[in-house]
PDB file of C-alpha atoms and ligand atoms in Angstrom:
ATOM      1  CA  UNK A 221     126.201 100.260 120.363  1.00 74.00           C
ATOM      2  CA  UNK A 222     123.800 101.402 118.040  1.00 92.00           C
ATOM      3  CA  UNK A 223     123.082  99.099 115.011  1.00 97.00           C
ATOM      4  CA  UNK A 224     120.195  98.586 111.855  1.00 98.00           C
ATOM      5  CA  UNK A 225     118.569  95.586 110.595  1.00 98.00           C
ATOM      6  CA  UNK A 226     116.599  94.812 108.236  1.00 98.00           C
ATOM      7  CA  UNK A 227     112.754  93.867 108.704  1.00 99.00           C
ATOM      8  CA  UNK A 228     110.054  93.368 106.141  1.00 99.00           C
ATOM      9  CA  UNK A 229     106.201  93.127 106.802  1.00 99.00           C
ATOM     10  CA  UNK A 230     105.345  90.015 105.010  1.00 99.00           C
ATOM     11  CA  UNK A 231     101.958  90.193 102.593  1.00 99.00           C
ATOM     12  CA  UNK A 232      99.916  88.455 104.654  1.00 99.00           C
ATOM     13  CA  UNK A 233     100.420  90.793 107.274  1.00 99.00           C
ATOM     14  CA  UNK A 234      99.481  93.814 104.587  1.00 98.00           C
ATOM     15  CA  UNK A 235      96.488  92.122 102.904  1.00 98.00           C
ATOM     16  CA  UNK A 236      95.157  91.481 107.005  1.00 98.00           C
ATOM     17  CA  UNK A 237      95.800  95.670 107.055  1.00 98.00           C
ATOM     18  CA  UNK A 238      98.096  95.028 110.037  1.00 98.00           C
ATOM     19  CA  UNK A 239     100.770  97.211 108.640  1.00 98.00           C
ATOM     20  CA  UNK A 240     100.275  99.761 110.692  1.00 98.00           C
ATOM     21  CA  UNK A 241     100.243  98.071 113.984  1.00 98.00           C
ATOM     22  CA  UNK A 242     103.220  96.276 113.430  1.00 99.00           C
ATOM     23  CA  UNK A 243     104.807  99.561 112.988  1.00 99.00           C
ATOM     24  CA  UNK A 244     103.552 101.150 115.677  1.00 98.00           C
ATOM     25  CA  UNK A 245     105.284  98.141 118.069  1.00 98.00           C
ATOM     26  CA  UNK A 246     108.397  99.239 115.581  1.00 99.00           C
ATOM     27  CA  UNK A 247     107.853 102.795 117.109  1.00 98.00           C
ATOM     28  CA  UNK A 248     106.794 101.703 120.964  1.00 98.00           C
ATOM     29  CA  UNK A 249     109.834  99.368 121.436  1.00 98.00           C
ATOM     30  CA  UNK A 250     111.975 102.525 120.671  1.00 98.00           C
ATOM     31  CA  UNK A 251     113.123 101.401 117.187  1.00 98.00           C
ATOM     32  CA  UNK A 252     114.168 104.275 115.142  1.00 98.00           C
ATOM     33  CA  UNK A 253     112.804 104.029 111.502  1.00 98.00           C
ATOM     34  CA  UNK A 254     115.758 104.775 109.067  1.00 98.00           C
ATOM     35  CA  UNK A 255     114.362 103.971 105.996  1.00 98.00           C
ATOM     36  CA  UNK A 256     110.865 102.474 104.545  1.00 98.00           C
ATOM     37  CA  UNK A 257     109.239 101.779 101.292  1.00 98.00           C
ATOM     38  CA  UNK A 258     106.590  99.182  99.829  1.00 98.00           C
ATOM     39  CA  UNK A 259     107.134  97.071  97.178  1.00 98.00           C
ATOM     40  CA  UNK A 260     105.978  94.049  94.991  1.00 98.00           C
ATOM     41  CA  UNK A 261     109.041  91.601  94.632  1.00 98.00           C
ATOM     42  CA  UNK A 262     109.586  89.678  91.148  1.00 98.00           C
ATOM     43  CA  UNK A 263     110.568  85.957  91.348  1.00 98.00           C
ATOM     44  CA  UNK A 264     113.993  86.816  90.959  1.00 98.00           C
ATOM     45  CA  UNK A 265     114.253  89.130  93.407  1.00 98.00           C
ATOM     46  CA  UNK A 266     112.809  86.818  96.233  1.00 98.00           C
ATOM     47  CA  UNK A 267     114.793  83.539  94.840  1.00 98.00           C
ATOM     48  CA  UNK A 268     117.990  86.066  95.379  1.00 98.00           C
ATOM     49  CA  UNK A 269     116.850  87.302  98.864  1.00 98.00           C
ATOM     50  CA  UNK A 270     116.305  83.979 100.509  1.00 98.00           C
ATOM     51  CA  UNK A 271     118.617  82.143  98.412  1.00 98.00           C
ATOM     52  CA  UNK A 272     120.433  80.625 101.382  1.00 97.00           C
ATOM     53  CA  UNK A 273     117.180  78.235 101.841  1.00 98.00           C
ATOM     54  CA  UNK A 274     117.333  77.255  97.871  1.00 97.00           C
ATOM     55  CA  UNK A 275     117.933  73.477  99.306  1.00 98.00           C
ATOM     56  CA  UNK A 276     114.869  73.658 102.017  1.00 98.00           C
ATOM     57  CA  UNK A 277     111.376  71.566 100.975  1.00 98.00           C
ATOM     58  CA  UNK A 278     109.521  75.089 101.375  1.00 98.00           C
ATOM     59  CA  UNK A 279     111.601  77.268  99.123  1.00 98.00           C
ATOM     60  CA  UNK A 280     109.447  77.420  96.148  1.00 98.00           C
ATOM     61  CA  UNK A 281     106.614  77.944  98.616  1.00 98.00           C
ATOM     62  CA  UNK A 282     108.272  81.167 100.394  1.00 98.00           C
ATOM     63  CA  UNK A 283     109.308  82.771  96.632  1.00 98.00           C
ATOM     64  CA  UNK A 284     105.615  82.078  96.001  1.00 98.00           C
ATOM     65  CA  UNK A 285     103.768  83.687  99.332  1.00 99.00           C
ATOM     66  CA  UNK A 286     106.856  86.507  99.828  1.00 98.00           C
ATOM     67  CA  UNK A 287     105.968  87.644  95.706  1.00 98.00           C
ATOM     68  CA  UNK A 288     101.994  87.107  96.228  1.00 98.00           C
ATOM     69  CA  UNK A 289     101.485  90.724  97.238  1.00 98.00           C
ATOM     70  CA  UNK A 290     103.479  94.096  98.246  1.00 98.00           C
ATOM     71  CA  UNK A 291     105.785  93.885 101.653  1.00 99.00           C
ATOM     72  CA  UNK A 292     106.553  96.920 103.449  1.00 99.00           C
ATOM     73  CA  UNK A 293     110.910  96.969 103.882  1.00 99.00           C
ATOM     74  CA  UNK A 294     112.488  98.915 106.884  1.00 99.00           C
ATOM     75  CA  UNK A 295     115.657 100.030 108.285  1.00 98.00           C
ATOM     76  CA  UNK A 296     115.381 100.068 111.551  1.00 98.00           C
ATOM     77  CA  UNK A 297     118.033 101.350 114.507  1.00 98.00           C
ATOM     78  CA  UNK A 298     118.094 100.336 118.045  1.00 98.00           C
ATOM     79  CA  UNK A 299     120.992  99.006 120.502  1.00 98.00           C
ATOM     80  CA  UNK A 300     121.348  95.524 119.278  1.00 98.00           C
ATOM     81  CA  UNK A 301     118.617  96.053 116.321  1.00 98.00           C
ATOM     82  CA  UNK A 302     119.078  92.565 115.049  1.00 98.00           C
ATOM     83  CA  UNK A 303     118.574  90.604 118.150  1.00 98.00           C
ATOM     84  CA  UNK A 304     115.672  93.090 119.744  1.00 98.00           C
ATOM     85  CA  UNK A 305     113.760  92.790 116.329  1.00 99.00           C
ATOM     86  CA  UNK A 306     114.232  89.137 116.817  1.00 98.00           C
ATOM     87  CA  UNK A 307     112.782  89.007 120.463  1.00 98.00           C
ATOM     88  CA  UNK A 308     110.086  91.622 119.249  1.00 98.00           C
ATOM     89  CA  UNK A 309     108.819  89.753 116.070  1.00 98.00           C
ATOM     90  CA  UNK A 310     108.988  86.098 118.411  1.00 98.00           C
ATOM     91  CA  UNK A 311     110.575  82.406 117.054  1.00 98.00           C
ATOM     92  CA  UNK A 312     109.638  81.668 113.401  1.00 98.00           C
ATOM     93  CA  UNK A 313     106.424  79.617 113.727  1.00 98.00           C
ATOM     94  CA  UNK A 314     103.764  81.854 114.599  1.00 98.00           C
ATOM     95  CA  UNK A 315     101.399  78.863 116.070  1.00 98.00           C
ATOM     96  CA  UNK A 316     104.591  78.418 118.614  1.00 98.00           C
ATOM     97  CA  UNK A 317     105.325  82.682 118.965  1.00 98.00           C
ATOM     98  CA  UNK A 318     103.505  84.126 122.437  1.00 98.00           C
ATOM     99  CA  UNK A 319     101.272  86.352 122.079  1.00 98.00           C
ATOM    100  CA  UNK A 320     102.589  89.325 122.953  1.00 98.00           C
ATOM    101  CA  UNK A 321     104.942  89.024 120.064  1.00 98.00           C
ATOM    102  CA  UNK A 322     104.065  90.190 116.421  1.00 99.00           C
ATOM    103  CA  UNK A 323     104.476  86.789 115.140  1.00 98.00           C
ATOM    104  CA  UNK A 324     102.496  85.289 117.492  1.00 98.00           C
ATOM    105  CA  UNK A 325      99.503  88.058 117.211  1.00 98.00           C
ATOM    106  CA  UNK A 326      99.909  88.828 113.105  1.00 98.00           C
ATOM    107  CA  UNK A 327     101.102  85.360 111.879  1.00 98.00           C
ATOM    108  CA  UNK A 328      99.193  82.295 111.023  1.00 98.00           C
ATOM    109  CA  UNK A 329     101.632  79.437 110.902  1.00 98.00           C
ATOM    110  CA  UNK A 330     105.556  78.505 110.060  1.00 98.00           C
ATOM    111  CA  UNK A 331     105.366  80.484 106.483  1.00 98.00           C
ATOM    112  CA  UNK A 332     102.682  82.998 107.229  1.00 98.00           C
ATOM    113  CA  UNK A 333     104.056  84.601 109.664  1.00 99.00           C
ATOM    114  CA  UNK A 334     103.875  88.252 109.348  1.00 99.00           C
ATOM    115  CA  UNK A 335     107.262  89.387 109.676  1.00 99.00           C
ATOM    116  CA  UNK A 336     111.266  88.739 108.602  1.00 99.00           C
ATOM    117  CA  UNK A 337     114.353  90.253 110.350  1.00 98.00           C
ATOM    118  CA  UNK A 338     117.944  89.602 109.847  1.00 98.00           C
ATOM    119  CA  UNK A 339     119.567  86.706 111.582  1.00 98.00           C
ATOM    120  CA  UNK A 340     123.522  88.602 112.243  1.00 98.00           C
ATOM    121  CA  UNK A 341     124.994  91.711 111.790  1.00 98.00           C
ATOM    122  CA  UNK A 342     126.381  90.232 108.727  1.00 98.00           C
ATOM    123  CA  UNK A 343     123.349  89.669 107.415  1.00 98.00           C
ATOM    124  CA  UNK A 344     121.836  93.125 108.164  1.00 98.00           C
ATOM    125  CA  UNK A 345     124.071  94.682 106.209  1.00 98.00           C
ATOM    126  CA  UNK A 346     124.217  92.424 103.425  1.00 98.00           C
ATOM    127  CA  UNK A 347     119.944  92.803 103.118  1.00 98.00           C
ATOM    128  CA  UNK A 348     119.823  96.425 103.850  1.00 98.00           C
ATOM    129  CA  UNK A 349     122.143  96.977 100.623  1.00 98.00           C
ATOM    130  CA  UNK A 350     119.276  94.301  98.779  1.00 98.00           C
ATOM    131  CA  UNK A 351     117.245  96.774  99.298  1.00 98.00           C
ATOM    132  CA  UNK A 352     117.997 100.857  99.958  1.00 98.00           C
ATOM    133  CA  UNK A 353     120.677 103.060  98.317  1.00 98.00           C
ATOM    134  CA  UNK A 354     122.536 105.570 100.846  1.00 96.00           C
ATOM    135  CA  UNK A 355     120.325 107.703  99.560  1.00 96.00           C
ATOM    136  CA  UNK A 356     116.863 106.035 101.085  1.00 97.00           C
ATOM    137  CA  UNK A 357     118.774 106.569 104.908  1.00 98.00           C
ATOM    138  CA  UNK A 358     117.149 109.582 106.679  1.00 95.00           C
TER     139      UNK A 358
HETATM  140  P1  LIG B  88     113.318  83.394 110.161  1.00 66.60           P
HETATM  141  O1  LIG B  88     112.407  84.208 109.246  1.00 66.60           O
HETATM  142  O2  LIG B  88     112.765  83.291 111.555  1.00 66.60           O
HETATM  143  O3  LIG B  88     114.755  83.861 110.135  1.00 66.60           O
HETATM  144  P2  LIG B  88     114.124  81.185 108.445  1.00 66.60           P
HETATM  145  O4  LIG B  88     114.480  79.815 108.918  1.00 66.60           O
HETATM  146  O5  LIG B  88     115.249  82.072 107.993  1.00 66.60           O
HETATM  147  O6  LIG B  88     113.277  81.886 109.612  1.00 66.60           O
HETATM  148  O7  LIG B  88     113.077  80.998 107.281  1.00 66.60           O
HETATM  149  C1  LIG B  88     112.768  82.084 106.408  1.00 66.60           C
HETATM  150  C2  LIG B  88     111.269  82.086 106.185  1.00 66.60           C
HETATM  151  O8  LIG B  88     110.894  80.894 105.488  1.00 66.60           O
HETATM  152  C3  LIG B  88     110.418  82.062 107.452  1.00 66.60           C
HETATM  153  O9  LIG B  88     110.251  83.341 108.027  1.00 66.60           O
HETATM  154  C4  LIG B  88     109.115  81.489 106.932  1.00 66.60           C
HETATM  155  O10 LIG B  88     108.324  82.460 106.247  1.00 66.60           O
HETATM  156  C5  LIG B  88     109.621  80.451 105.938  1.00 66.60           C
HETATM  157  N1  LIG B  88     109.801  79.135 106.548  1.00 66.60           N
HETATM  158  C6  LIG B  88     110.743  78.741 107.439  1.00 66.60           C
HETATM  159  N2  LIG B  88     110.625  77.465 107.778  1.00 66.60           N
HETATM  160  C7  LIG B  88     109.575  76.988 107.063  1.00 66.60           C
HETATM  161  C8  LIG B  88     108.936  75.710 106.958  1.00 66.60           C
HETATM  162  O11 LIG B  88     109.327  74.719 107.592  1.00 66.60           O
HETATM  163  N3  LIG B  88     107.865  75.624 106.108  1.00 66.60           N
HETATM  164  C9  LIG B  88     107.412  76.693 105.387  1.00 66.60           C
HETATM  165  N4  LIG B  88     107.991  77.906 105.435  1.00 66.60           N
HETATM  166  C10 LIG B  88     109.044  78.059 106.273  1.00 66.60           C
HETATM  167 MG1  LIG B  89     116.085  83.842 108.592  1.00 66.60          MG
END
């Protein structure tokens, strides 16, 4: 069954001008893009997003690298979205992602690592509202 996720090019991934081809593997692994924008978040706005990891020892570290430049945000649609952008994107440590993946080609370590994507359905839904109106869907 068709389903969307949520995925956001991290800025380290935009300032190393590999936006484009991360979303060309988007595009080649037959992801449909719904919705896209760029954007700078505040404080706030990344404290809100990743609040579920306000306990973790690296939280004030994320806030600071997710709000040190602009992030590209998309809605993308596939079969199983959320677990293919998982597989495509590779585990969360970038020095332990294959290359082959686009955290193990973009990313530079556990933090800097190019790329987010929702963990559950649940979650999907709940960060595609964070970001896009109804309206943003094409
Ligand atoms: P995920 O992005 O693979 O779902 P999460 O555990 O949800 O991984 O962590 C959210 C983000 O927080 C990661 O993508 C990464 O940027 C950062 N992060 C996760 N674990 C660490 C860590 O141990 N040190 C520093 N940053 C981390
Ligand atoms: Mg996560």
């Amino acid at each position: 069954m068709s389903e969307m996720t949520l995925a956001i090019i991290k800025p380290d991934a935009i300032e190393a001008n590999n936006t484009g081809h991360i979303i060309q593997r988007i595009l080649d692994d037959g992801f449909k893009i719904r919705a896209m924008k760029m954007l700078r978040m505040s404080a706030t706005e990344a404290e809100s997003f990743y609040a579920v990891h306000r306990e973790r020892p690296f939280f004030a570290s994320l806030v600071h690298f997710m709000t040190s430049g602009p992030v590209v945000v998309l809605a993308l649609e596939k079969e199983n979205a959320v677990a293919e952008w998982r597989k495509l994107m590779g585990p969360t440590n970038s020095k332990d992602a294959p290359k082959g993946t686009i955290r193990g080609d973009f990313g530079t370590d556990v933090e800097r690592n190019a790329c987010h994507g929702s963990d559950s359905r649940e979650n999907a839904t709940i960060e595609l509202a964070f970001f896009f109106s109804k309206l943003e869907y094409c």
